[in-house]
XYZ file of C-alpha atoms in Angstrom:
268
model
C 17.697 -35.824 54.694
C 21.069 -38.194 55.365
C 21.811 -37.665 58.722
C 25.425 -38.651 58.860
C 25.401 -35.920 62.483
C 29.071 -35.570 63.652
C 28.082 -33.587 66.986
C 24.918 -32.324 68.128
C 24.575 -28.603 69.440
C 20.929 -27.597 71.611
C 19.439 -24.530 70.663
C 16.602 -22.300 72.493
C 16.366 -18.848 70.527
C 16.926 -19.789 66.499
C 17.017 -15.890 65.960
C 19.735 -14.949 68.494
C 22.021 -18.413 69.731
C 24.964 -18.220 68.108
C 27.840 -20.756 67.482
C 30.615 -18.945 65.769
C 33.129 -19.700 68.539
C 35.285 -16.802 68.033
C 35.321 -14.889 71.113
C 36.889 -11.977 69.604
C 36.468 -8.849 72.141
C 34.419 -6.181 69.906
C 35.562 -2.358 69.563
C 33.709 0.468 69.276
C 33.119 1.008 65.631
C 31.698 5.076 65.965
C 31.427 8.108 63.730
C 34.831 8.357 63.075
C 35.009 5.457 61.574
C 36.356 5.669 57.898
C 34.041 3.173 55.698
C 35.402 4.752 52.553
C 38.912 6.207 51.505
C 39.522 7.609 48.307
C 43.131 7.401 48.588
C 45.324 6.621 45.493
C 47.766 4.333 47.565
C 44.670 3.017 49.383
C 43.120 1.720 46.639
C 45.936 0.354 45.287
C 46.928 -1.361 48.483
C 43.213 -2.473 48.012
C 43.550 -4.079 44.866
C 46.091 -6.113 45.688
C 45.239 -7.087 48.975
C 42.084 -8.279 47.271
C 42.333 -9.460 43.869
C 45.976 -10.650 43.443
C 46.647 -12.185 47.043
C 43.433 -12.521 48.552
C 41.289 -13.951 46.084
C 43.699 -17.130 44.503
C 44.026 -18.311 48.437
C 39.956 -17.987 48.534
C 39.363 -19.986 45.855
C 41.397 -22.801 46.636
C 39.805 -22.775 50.092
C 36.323 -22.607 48.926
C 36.675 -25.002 46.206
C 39.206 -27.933 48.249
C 38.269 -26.578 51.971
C 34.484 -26.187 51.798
C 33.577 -27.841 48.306
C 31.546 -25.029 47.355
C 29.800 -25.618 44.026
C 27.270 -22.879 42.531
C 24.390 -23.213 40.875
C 22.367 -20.124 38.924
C 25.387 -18.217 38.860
C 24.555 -17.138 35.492
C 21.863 -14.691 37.667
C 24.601 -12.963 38.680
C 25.750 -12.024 35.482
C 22.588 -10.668 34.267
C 23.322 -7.366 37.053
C 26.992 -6.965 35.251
C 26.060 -3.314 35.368
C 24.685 -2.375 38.226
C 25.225 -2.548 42.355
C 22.792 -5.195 43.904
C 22.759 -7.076 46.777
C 23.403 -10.731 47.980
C 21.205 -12.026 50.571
C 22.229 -15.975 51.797
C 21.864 -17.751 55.045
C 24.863 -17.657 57.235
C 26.559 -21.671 58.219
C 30.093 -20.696 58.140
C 32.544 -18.635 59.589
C 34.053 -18.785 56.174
C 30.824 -17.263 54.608
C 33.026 -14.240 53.903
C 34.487 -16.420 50.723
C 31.397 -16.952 49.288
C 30.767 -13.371 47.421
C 33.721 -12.449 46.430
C 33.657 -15.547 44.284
C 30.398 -15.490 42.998
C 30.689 -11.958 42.098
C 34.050 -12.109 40.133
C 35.053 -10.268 38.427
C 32.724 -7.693 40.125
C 33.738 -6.250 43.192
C 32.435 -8.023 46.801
C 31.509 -6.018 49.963
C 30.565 -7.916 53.128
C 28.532 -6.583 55.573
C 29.633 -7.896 58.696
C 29.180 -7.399 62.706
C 32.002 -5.098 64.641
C 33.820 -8.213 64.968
C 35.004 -8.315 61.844
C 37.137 -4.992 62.610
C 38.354 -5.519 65.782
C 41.270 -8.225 65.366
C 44.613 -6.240 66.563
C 46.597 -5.137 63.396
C 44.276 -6.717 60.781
C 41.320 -4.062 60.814
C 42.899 -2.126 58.085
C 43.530 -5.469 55.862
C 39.934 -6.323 56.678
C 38.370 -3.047 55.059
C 40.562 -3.710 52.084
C 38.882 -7.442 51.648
C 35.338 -5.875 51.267
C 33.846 -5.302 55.211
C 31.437 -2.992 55.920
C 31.361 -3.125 59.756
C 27.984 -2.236 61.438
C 28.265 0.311 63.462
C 27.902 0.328 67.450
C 26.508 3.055 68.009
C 23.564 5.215 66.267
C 25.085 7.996 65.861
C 27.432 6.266 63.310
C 24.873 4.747 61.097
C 25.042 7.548 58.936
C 28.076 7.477 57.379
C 27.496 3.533 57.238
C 24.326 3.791 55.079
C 26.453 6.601 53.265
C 29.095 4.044 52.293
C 26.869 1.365 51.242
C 25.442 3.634 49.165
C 28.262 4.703 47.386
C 29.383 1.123 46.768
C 26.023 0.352 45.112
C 26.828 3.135 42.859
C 30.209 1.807 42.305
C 28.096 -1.473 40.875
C 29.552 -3.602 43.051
C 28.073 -6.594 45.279
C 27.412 -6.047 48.573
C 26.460 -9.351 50.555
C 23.663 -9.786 53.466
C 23.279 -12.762 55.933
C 20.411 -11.750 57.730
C 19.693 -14.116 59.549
C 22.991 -12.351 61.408
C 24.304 -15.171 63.663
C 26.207 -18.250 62.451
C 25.150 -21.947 62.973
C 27.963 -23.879 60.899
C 26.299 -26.877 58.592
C 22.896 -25.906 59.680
C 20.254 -27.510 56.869
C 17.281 -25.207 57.230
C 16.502 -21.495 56.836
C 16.096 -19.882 60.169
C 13.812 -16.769 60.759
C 14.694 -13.344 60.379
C 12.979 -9.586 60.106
C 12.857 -7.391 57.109
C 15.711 -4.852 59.059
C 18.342 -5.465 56.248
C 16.168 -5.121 53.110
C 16.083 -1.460 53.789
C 19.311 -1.203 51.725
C 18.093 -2.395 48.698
C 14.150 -1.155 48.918
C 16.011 2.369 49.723
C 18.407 2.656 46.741
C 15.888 0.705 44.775
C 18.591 -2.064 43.626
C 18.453 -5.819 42.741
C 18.497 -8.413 45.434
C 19.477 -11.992 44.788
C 18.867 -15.030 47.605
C 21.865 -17.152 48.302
C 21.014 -20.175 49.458
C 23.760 -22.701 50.959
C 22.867 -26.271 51.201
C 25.054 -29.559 52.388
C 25.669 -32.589 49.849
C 27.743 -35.822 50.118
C 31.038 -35.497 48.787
C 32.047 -37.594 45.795
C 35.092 -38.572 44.096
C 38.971 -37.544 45.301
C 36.825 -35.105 48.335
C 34.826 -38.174 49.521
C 36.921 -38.872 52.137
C 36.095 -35.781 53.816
C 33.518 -36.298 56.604
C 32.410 -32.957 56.202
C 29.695 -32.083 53.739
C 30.596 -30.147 50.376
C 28.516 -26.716 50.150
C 26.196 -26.061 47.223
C 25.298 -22.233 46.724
C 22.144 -21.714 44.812
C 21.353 -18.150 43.220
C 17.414 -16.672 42.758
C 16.750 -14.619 39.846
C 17.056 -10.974 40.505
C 14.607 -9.524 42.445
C 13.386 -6.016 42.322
C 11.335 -3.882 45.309
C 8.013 -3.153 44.737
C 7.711 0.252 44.124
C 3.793 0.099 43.671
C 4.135 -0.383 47.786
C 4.943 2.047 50.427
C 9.125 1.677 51.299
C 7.811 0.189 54.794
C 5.474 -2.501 52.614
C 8.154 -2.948 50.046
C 11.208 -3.720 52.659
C 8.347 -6.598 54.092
C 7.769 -8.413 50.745
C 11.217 -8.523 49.175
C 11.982 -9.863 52.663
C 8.945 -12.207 52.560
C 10.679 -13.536 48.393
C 13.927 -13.828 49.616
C 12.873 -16.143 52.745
C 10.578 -18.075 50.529
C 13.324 -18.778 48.024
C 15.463 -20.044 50.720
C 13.016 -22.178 52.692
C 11.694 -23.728 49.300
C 14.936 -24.510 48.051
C 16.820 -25.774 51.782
C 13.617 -27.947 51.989
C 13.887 -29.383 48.392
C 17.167 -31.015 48.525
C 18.505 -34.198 50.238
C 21.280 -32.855 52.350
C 23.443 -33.885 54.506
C 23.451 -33.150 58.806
C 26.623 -33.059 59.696
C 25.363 -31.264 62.646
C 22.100 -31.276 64.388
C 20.312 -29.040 66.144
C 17.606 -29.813 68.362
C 15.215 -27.168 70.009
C 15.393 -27.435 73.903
C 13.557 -24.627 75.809
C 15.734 -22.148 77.856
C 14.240 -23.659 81.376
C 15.513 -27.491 80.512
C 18.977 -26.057 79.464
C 19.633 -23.970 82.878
């Protein structure tokens, strides 16, 4: 690994630190949330929020911002017609970009923490971008598992970071449970790993001290349905991780950030 380390950030708990800096101050996302509106004007409103103003502005960020680069894409195509999910490790706040354009022309849905809803005045323009808010509360989840279901049956992608909190540049694969996985083990859909790793920028980009991001795509993956739902959840979790660890540990990446373990005690 180059470590070319432009700051270094101490870590105790790699399941629950987190270092998205936001600070946004997180409303109550209940049961009367709306996940899905069928709405003519809403879905047109949708359309172009997404795919006409939205989506050119992604792409040039992605592409000139982050340097993404993809590679297996052509997996992707291979679930044209059918819903699946998008499971990738989460190192950016900008993360959100990533589906939407691997998944074009296909729809994108993200699903995302409260956070992602409770911006004054841009909730509404965040639903229309693809977020699928987890809900606060229990008594919600419902109409939550409800709406990812219909998307799935819409054949759209819906994108996972399960590893849930962000640490931005981050080189390896941190752990996380099987929680997530019930979505696709439940509906019995396709899963793809995402895997984002950090390379040294070349040519006009090179002058950027930040790394360029390359997104790597599995195969499709299918549940086991030779396993119980509880067994199958565990083992597409289990091919997913592996994916990820095997490729983050097989390329020469760059650390534009480290990370070094320091038990809770030392940092108090």
């Amino acid at each position: 690994m180059s470590t070319e380390a432009a700051r270094v950030r101490y870590y105790s708990d790699p399941v629950n630190d987190d270092y998205a800096g936001t600070n946004i101050d997180t409303h109550h996302v209940g049961e009367e949330f709306r996940y899905v509106r069928k709405s003519i004007l809403w879905e047109l409103g949708s359309f172009i929020v997404y795919y006409i103003i939205a989506f050119p502005l992604v792409y040039l960020m992605a592409k000139i911002g982050l340097g993404v680069k993809f590679e297996n894409r052509k997996a992707l195509r291979k679930l044209k017609g059918t819903g699946y999910f998008l499971y990738g490790n989460h190192t950016q706040v900008l993360d959100a970009y990533i589906p939407p354009l691997a998944a074009f022309p296909k729809r994108a849905y993200i699903i995302a923490g409260p956070d992602a809803v409770s911006i004054p005045g841009l909730s509404h323009i965040v639903m229309m971008l693809g977020a699928l808010p987890i809900p606060t509360g229990t008594h919600a989840m419902r109409n939550f598992l409800k709406a990812i279901k219909t998307r799935c049956r819409q054949k759209a992608c819906i994108a996972v970071y399960p590893e849930a909190h962000i640490w931005p540049y981050y080189t390896g694969i941190r752990p996380f449970p099987d929680t997530s996985f019930h979505y696709a083990t439940k509906l019995n859909a396709p899963a793809v790993a995402m895997v984002t790793t950090y390379r040294k920028r070349k040519g006009l980009f090179a002058l950027s001290k930040r790394p360029g991001m390359t997104v790597t795509f599995s195969e499709p993956m299918y549940p086991d349905e030779t396993l119980t739902p509880r067994e199958a959840q565990k083992e597409l979790r289990d091919r997913v991780y592996n994916f990820m660890k095997e490729v983050s540990e097989g390329r020469e990446q760059v650390e534009y950030i480290q990370y070094i373990y320091q038990p809770k005690e030392e940092n108090e």
